[in-house]
Short mmCIF file of C-alpha atoms and ligand atoms in Angstrom, two decimals:
data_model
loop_
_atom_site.label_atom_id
_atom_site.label_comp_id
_atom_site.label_asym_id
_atom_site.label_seq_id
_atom_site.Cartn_x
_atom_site.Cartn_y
_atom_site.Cartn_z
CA UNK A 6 117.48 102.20 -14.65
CA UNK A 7 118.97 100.68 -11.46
CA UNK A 8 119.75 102.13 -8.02
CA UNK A 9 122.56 100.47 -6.47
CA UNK A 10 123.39 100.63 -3.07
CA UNK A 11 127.54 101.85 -2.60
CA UNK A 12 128.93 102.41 0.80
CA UNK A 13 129.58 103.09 4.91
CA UNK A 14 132.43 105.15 6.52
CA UNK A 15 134.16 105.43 9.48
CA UNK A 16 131.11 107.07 11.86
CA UNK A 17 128.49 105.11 9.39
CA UNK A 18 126.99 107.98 7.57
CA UNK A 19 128.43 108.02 3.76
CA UNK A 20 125.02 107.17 1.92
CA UNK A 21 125.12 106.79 -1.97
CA UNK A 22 122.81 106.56 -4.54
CA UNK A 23 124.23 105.79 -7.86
CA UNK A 24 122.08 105.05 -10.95
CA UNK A 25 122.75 103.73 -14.54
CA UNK A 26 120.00 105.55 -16.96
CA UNK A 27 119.59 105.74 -20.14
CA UNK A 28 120.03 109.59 -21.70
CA UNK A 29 117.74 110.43 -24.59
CA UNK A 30 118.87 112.64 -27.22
CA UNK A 31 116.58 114.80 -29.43
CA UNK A 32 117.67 116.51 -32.31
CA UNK A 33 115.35 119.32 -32.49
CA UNK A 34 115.65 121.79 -35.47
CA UNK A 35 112.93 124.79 -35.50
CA UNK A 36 112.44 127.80 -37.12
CA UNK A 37 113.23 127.51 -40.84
CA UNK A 38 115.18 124.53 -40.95
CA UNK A 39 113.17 121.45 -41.25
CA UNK A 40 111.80 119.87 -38.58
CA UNK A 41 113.56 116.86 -37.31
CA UNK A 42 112.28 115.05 -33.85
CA UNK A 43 114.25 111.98 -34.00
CA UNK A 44 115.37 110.84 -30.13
CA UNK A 45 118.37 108.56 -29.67
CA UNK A 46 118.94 106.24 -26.85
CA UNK A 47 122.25 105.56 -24.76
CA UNK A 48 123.80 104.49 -21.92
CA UNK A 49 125.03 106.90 -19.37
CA UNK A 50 126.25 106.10 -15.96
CA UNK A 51 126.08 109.02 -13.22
CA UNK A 52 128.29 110.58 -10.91
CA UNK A 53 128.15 109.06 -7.49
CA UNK A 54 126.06 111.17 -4.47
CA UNK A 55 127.17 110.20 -0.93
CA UNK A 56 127.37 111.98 2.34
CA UNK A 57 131.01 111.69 4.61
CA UNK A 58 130.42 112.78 8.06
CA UNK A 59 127.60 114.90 7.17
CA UNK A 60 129.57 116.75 4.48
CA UNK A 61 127.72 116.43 0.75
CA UNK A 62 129.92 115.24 -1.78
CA UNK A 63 129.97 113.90 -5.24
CA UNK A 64 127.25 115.45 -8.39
CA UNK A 65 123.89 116.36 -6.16
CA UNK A 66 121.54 116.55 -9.23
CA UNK A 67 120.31 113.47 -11.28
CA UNK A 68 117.68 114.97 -13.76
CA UNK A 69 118.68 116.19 -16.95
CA UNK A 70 116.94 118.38 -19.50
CA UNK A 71 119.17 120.86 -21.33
CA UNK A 72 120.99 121.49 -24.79
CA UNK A 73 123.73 120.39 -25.59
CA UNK A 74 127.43 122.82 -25.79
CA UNK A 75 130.52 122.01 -26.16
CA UNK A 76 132.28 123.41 -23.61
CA UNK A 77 132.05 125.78 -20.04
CA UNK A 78 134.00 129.18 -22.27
CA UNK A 79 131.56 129.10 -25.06
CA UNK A 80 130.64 133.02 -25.76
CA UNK A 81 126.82 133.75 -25.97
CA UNK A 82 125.70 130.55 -23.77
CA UNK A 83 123.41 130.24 -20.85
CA UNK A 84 125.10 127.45 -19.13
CA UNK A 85 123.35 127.07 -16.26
CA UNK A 86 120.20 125.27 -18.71
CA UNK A 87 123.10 124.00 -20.74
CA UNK A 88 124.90 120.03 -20.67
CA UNK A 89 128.34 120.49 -21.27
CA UNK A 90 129.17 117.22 -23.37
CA UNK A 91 133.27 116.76 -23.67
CA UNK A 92 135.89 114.20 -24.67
CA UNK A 93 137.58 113.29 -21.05
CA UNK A 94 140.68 114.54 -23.09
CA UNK A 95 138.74 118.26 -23.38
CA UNK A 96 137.71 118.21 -19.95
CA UNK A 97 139.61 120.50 -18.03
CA UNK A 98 139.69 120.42 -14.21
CA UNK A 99 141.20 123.82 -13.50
CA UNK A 100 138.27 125.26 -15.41
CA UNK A 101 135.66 123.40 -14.43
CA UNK A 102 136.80 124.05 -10.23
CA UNK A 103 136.96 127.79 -10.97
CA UNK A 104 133.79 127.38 -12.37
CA UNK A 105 132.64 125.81 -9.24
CA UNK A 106 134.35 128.03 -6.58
CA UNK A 107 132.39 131.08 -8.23
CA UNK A 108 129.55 129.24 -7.14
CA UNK A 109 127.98 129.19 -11.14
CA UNK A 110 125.60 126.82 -12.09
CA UNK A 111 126.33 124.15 -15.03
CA UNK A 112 122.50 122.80 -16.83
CA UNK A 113 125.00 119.65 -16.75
CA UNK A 114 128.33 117.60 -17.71
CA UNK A 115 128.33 114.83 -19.45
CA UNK A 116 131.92 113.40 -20.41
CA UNK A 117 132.74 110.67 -22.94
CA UNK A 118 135.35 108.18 -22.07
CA UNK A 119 137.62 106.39 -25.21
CA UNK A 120 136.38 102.66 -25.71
CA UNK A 121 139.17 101.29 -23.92
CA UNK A 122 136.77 102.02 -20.63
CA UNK A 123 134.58 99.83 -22.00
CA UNK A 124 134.02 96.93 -19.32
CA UNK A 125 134.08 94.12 -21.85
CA UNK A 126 137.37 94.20 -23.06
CA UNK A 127 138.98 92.89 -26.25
CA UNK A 128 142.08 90.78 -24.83
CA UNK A 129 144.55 92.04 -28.17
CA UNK A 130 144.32 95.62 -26.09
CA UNK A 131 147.91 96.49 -25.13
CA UNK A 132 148.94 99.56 -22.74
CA UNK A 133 150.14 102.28 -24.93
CA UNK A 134 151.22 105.75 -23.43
CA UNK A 135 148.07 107.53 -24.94
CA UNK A 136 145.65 105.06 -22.39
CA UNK A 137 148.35 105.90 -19.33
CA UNK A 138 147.68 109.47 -20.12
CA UNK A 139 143.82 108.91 -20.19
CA UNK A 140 143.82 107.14 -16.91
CA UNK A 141 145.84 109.99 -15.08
CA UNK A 142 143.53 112.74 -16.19
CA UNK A 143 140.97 110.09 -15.64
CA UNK A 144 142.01 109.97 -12.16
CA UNK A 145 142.56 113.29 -11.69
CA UNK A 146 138.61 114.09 -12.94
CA UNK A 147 137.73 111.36 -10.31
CA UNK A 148 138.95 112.71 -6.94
CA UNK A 149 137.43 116.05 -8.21
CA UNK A 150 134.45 114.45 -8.25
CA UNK A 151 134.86 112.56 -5.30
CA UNK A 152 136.00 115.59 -2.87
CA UNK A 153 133.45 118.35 -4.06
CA UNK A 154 129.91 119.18 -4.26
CA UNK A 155 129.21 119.66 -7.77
CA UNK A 156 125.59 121.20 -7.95
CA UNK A 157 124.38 120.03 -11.26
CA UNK A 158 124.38 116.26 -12.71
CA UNK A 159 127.26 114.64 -13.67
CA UNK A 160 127.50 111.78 -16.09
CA UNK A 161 129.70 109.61 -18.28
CA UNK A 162 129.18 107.69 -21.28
CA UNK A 163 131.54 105.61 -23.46
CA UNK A 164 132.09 107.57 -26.76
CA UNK A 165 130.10 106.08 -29.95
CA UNK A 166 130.39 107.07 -33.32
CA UNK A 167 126.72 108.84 -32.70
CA UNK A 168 128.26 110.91 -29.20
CA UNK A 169 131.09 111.63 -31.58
CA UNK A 170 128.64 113.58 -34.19
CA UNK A 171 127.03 115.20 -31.23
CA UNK A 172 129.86 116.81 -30.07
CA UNK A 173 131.10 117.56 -34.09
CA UNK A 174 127.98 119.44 -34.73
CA UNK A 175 127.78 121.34 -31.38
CA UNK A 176 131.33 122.40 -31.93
CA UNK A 177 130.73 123.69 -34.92
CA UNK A 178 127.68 125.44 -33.68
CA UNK A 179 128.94 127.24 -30.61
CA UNK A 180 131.73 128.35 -32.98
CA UNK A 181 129.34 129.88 -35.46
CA UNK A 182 128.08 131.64 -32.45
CA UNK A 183 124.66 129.78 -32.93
CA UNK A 184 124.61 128.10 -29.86
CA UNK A 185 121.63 125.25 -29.35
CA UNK A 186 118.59 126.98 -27.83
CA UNK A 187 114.56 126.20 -28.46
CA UNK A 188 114.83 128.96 -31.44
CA UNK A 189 117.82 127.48 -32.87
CA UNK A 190 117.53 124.06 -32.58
CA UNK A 191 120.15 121.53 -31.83
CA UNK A 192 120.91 118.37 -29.48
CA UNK A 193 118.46 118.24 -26.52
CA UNK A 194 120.06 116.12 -23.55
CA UNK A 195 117.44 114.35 -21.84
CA UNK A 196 117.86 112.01 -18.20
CA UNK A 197 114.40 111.75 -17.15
CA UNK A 198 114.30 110.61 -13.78
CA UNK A 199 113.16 111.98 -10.04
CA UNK A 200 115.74 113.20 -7.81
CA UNK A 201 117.62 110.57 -5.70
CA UNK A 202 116.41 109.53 -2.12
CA UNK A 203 119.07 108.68 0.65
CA UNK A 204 119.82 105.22 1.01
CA UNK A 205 120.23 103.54 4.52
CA UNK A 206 123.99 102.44 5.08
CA UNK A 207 124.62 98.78 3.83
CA UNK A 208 125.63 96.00 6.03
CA UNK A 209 129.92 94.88 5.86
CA UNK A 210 129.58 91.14 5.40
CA UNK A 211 132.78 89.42 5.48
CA UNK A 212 133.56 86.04 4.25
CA UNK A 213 135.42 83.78 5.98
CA UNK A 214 137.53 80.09 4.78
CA UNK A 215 139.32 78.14 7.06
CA UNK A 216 141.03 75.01 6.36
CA UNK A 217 142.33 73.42 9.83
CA UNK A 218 146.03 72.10 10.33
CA UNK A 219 147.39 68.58 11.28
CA UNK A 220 148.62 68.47 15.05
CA UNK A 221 151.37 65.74 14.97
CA UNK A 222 150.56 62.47 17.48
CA UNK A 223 149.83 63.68 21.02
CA UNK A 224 150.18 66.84 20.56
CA UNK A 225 147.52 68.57 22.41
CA UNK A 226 148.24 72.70 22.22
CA UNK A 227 146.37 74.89 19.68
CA UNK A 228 148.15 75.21 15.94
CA UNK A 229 149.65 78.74 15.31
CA UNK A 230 147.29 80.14 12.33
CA UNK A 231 148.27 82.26 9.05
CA UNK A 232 145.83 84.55 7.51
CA UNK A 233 145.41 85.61 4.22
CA UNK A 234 143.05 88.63 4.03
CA UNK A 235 142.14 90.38 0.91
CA UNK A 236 139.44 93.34 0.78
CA UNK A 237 136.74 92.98 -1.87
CA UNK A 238 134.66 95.94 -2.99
CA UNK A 239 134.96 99.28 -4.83
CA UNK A 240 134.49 102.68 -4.64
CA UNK A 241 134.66 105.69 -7.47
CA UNK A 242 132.88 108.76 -8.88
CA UNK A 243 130.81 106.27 -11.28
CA UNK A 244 130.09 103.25 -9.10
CA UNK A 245 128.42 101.58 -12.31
CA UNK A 246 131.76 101.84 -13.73
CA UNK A 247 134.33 101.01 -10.91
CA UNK A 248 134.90 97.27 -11.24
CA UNK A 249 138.36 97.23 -9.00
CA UNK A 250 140.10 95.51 -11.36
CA UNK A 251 143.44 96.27 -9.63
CA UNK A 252 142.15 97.29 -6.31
CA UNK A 253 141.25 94.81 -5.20
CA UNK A 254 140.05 92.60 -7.77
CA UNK A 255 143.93 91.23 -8.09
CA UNK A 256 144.43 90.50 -4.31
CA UNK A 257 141.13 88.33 -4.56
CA UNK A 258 141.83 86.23 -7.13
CA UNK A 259 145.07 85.79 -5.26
CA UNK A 260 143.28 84.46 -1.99
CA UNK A 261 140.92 82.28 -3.90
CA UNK A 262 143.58 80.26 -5.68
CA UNK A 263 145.70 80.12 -2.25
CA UNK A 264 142.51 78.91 -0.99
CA UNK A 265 141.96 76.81 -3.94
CA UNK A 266 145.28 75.10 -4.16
CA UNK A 267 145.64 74.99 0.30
CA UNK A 268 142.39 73.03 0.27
CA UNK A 269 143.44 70.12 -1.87
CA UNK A 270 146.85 70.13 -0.52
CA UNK A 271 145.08 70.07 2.99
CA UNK A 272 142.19 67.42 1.77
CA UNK A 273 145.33 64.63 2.46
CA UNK A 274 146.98 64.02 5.82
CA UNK A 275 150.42 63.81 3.70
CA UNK A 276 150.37 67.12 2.69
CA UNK A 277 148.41 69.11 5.68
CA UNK A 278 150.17 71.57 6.93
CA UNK A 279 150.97 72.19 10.87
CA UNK A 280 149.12 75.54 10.59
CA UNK A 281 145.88 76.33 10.71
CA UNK A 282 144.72 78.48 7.74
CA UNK A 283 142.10 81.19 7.67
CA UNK A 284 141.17 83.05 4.50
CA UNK A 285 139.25 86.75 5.02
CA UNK A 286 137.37 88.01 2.12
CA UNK A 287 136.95 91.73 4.24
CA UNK A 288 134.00 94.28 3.03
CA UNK A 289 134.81 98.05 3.41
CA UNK A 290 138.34 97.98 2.18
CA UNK A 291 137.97 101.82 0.69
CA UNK A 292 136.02 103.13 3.63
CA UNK A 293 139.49 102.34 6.08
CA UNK A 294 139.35 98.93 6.27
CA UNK A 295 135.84 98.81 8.79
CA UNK A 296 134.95 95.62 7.84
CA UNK A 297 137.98 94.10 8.63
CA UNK A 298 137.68 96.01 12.24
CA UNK A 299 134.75 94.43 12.45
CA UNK A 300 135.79 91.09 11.67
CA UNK A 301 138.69 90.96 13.73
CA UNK A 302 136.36 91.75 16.56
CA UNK A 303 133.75 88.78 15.77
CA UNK A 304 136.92 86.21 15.45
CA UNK A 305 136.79 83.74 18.29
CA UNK A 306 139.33 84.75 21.04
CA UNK A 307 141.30 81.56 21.01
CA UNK A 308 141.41 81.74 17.06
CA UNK A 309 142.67 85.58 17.10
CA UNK A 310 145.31 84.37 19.51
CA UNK A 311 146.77 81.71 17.55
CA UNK A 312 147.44 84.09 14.40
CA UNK A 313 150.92 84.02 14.21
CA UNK A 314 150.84 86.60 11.18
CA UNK A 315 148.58 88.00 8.50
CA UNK A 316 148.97 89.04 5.30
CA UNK A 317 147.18 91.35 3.39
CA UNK A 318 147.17 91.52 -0.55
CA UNK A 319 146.39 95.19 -1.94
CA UNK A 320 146.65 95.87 -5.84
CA UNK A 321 149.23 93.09 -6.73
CA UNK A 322 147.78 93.42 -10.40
CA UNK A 323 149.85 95.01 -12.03
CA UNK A 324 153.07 94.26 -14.86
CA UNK A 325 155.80 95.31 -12.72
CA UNK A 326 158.49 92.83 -10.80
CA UNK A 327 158.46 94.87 -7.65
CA UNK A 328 156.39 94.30 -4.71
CA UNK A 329 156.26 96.18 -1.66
CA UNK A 330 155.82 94.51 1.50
CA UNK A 331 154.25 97.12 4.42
CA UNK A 332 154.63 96.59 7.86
CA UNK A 333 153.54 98.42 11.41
CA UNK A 334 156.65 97.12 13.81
CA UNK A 335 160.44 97.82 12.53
CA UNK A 336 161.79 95.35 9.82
CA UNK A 337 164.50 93.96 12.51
CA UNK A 338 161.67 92.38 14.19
CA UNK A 339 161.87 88.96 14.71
CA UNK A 340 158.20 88.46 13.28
CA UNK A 341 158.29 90.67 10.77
CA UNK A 342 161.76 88.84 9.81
CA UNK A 343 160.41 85.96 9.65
CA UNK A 344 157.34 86.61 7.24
CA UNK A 345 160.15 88.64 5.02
CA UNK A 346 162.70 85.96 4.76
CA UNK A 347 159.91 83.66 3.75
CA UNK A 348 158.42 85.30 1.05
CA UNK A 349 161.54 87.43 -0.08
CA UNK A 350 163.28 84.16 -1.15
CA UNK A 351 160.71 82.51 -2.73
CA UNK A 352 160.19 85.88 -4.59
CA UNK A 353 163.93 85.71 -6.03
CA UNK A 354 163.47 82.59 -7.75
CA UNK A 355 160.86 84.33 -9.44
CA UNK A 356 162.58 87.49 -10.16
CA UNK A 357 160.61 90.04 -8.40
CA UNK A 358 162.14 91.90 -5.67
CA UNK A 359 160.37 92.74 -2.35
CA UNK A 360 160.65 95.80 -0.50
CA UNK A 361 159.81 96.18 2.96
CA UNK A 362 158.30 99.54 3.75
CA UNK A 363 157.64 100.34 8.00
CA UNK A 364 155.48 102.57 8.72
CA UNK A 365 154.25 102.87 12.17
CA UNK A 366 150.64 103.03 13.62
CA UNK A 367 148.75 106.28 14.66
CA UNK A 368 147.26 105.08 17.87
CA UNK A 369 145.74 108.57 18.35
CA UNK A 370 143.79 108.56 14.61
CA UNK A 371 141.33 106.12 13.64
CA UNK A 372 142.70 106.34 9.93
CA UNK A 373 144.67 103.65 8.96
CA UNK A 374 146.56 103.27 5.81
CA UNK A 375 146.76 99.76 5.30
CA UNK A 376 144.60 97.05 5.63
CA UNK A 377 147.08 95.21 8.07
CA UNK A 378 147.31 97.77 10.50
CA UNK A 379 143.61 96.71 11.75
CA UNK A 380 145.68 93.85 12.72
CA UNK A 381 148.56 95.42 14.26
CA UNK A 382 146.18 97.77 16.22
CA UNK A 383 144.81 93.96 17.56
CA UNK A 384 148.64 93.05 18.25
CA UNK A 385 148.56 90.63 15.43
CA UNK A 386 151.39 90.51 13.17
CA UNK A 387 150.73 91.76 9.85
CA UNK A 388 151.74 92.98 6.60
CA UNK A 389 150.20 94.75 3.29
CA UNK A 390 151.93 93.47 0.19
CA UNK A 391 150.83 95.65 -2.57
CA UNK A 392 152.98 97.08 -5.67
CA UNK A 393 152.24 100.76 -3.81
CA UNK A 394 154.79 102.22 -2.01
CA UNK A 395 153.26 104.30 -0.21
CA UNK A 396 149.63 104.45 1.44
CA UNK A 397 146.66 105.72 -1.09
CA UNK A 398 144.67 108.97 0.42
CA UNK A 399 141.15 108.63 1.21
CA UNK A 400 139.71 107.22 -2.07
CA UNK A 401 142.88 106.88 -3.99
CA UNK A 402 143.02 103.35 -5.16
CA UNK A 403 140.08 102.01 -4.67
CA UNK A 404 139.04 100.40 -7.61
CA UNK A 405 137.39 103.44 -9.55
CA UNK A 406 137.21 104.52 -12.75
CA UNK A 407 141.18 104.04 -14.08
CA UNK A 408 141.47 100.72 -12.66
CA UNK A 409 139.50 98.63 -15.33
CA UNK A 410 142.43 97.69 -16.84
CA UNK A 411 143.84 93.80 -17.05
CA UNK A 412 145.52 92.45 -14.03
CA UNK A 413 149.10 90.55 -14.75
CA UNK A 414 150.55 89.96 -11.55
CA UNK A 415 148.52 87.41 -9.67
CA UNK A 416 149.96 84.21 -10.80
CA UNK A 417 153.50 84.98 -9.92
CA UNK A 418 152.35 86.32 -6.44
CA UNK A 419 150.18 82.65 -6.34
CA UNK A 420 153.79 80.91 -6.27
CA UNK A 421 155.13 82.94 -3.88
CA UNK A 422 153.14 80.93 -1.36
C1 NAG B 23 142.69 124.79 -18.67
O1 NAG B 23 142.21 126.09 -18.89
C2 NAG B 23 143.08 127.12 -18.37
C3 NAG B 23 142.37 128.44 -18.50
O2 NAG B 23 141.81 128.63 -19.78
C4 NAG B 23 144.38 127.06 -19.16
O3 NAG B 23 145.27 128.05 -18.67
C5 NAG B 23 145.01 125.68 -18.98
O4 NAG B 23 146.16 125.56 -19.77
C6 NAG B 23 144.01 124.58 -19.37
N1 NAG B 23 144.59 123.31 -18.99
C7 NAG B 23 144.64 122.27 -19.81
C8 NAG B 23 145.25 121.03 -19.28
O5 NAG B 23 144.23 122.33 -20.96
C1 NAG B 24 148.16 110.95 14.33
O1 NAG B 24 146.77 111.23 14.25
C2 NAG B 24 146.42 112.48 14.84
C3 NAG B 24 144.89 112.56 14.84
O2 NAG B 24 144.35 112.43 13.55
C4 NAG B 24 147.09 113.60 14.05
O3 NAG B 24 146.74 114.86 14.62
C5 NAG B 24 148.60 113.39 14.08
O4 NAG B 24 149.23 114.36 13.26
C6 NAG B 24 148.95 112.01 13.58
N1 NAG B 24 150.39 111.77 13.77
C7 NAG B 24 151.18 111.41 12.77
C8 NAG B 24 152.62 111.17 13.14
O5 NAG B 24 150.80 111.33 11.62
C1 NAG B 25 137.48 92.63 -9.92
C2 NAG B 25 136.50 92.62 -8.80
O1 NAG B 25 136.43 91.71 -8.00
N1 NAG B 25 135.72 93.68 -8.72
C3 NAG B 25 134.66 93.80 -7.75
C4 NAG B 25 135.01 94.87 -6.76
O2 NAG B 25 133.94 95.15 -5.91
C5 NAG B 25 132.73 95.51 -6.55
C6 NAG B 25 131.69 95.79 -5.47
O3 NAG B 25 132.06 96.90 -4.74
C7 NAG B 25 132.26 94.42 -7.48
O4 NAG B 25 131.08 94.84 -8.14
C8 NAG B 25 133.34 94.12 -8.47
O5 NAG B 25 132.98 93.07 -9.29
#
């Protein structure tokens, strides 16, 4: 078992406590029928726990110690000392939140995702409609998850042949009306652990690559600067299980080969640019962008000065040959002009289109939904490119559970540069 540390917010008080933990599962058959103690062992990864501005969110329970049923309308069952063990496909959010808003108590939920959430992936796997529809319900379950406090324990567990015969035979029970119970017998689920302890809030440490321009001969003012920022971590309603493939795993593997191909071209006098180049590798993307805040306020004054623009990369991952291109000031702007022409022509030759999208700042909320409007609030220029059109709520897109899928973008948006 593991405790890993997940996240900050706005006013610094969203504390998680995740855990991965093994379930045990007992097969316990009394009374007439033989008796049969064999225990499995799998994996299960729980539901996240945080606080946001003193509001408790996420599954609040981590110990687990019921019977297994097979689902929350199941005739005849105590459910609150009952795990409710489900196919995502089977679980069904309109249920489970009136469940919820009558203020009922579940024993537990445990819900199986297909193999294709498996983090190790096989590369033949190809997007069919089936896995689109799993990652919308997927997503769906997740901001349930994420914006409620669910009073019992919550985990998921990638569906094995052995999960598969769990759920079979407690089908077939609750449908017999011989629900599992001590005097009937049936599948025990078993999470032994002690309840989780608040975590303090982590530390946002951004990571910061600069690779210096050529001034030509006597030229003695400072060289204008381009940024390239990309945001780096995750959050989602299974933290062991949101590896931000998409967001923002894509727009960091973008920034590292800029930065990989910028510093050779830079390592010879020839072919060094006349502006300065600084790379920002920014924590706290999914909690609004704070560690870029806090970056932006650490940069030298001189250096935050000469940044004639910045752009951000959010989600560029995936197959599509449309990018949008998000901006704070209007797109007749000279600036703003500027950074489109650029990139919109290089884009061409490559046969994706870019659409600029403006959108202007909220002065009065300390929201933002981009990661370049930290800059604009600075007066830096700045833009978001990101296949999204419009700006993810709180927690939409940030590299949880649907986004484990393969990224396909990134080395078209590399030649763009
Ligand atoms: C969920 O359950 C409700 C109530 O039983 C039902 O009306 C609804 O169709 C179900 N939704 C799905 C997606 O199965
Ligand atoms: C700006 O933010 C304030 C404070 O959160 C909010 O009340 C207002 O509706 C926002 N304005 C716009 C145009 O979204
Ligand atoms: C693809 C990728 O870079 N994912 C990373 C996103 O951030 C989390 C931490 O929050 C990392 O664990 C992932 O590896």
């Amino acid at each position: 078992m593991a405790i890993q540390r997940m996240s900050k917010k706005e006013n610094g008080s969203i504390m998680a406590a995740s855990s991965y933990i093994l379930v045990v599962l007992l097969c316990c058959m009394v009374a007439f029928i033989e008796i049969c103690d064999a225990a499995s062992v799998f994996d299960v990864y729980r539901v996240i726990q945080y606080d946001l501005r003193g509001i408790p969110l996420g599954s609040r329970r981590g110990s687990l110690n019921h019977y297994a049923s097979s689902g929350i309308s199941v005739p005849g069952v105590d459910l609150a000392r009952t795990v409710v063990i489900a196919p995502l496909k089977q679980v069904n959010i309109t249920l489970l939140n009136g469940y919820l808003q009558s203020k009922r108590l579940l024993g537990g939920l445990l819900v199986l995702l297909p193999r294709t959430f498996e983090l190790i992936k096989d590369d033949e796997r190809s997007k069919d409609d089936e896995e689109t529809d799993e990652e919308a319900s997927v997503a769906q379950l997740e901001q349930w998850l994420l914006h409620n406090e669910i009073p019992y324990p919550v985990y998921f567990a990638i569906e094995d042949d052995k999960l598969k015969t769990v759920v079979e035979e407690a089908k077939l029970n609750d449908i017999a009306g011989r629900p599992a119970t001590v005097t009937t017998g049936g599948y025990k689920l078993v999470v032994p652990v002690s309840e989780p302890k608040k975590l303090p809030p982590p530390t946002l440490t951004n990571i910061q690559g600069w690779l210096p321009g050529l001034k030509g001969e006597g030229e003695n003012s400072v060289l204008p600067t381009i940024a390239i920022v990309a945001w780096y971590d995750t959050f989602g309603a299974v933290p062991a299980l949101s590896v931000g493939t998409d967001s923002n795993g894509s727009g960091v593997v973008a920034l590292l080969e800029i930065a990989r191909l910028f510093s050779r071209l830079y390592a010879n006098p020839k072919t060094r640019g006349r502006y300065n180049l600084l790379f920002g590798l920014t924590a706290g993307g999914p909690y609004n962008y704070d560690g870029t805040a806090k970056w932006l306020k650490s940069l030298d004054q001189r250096l935050r000065e000469s940044i004639d623009y910045a752009l951000c990369l959010n989600s560029i991952g995936l197959q599509s040959n449309k990018l949008h291109m998000h901006v704070s000031k209007p797109p007749d702007n000279a600036f703003v002009k500027q950074m489109y022409d650029g990139i919109a022509g290089v884009a061409q030759e490559l046969g994706i289109s870019i659409h600029i999208q403006h959108k202007k700042i909220n002065m009065s909320s300390s929201r933002v939904a981009w990661e370049h409007e930290q800059f604009s609030r600075q007066r830096i220029t700045a833009a978001t490119i990101s296949e999204l059109q419009t700006a993810p709520g709180l927690f939409e897109y940030t590299g949880g559970l649907p986004d484990t899928g393969q990224v396909y973008l990134f080395w078209k948006f590399k030649k763009l540069l």
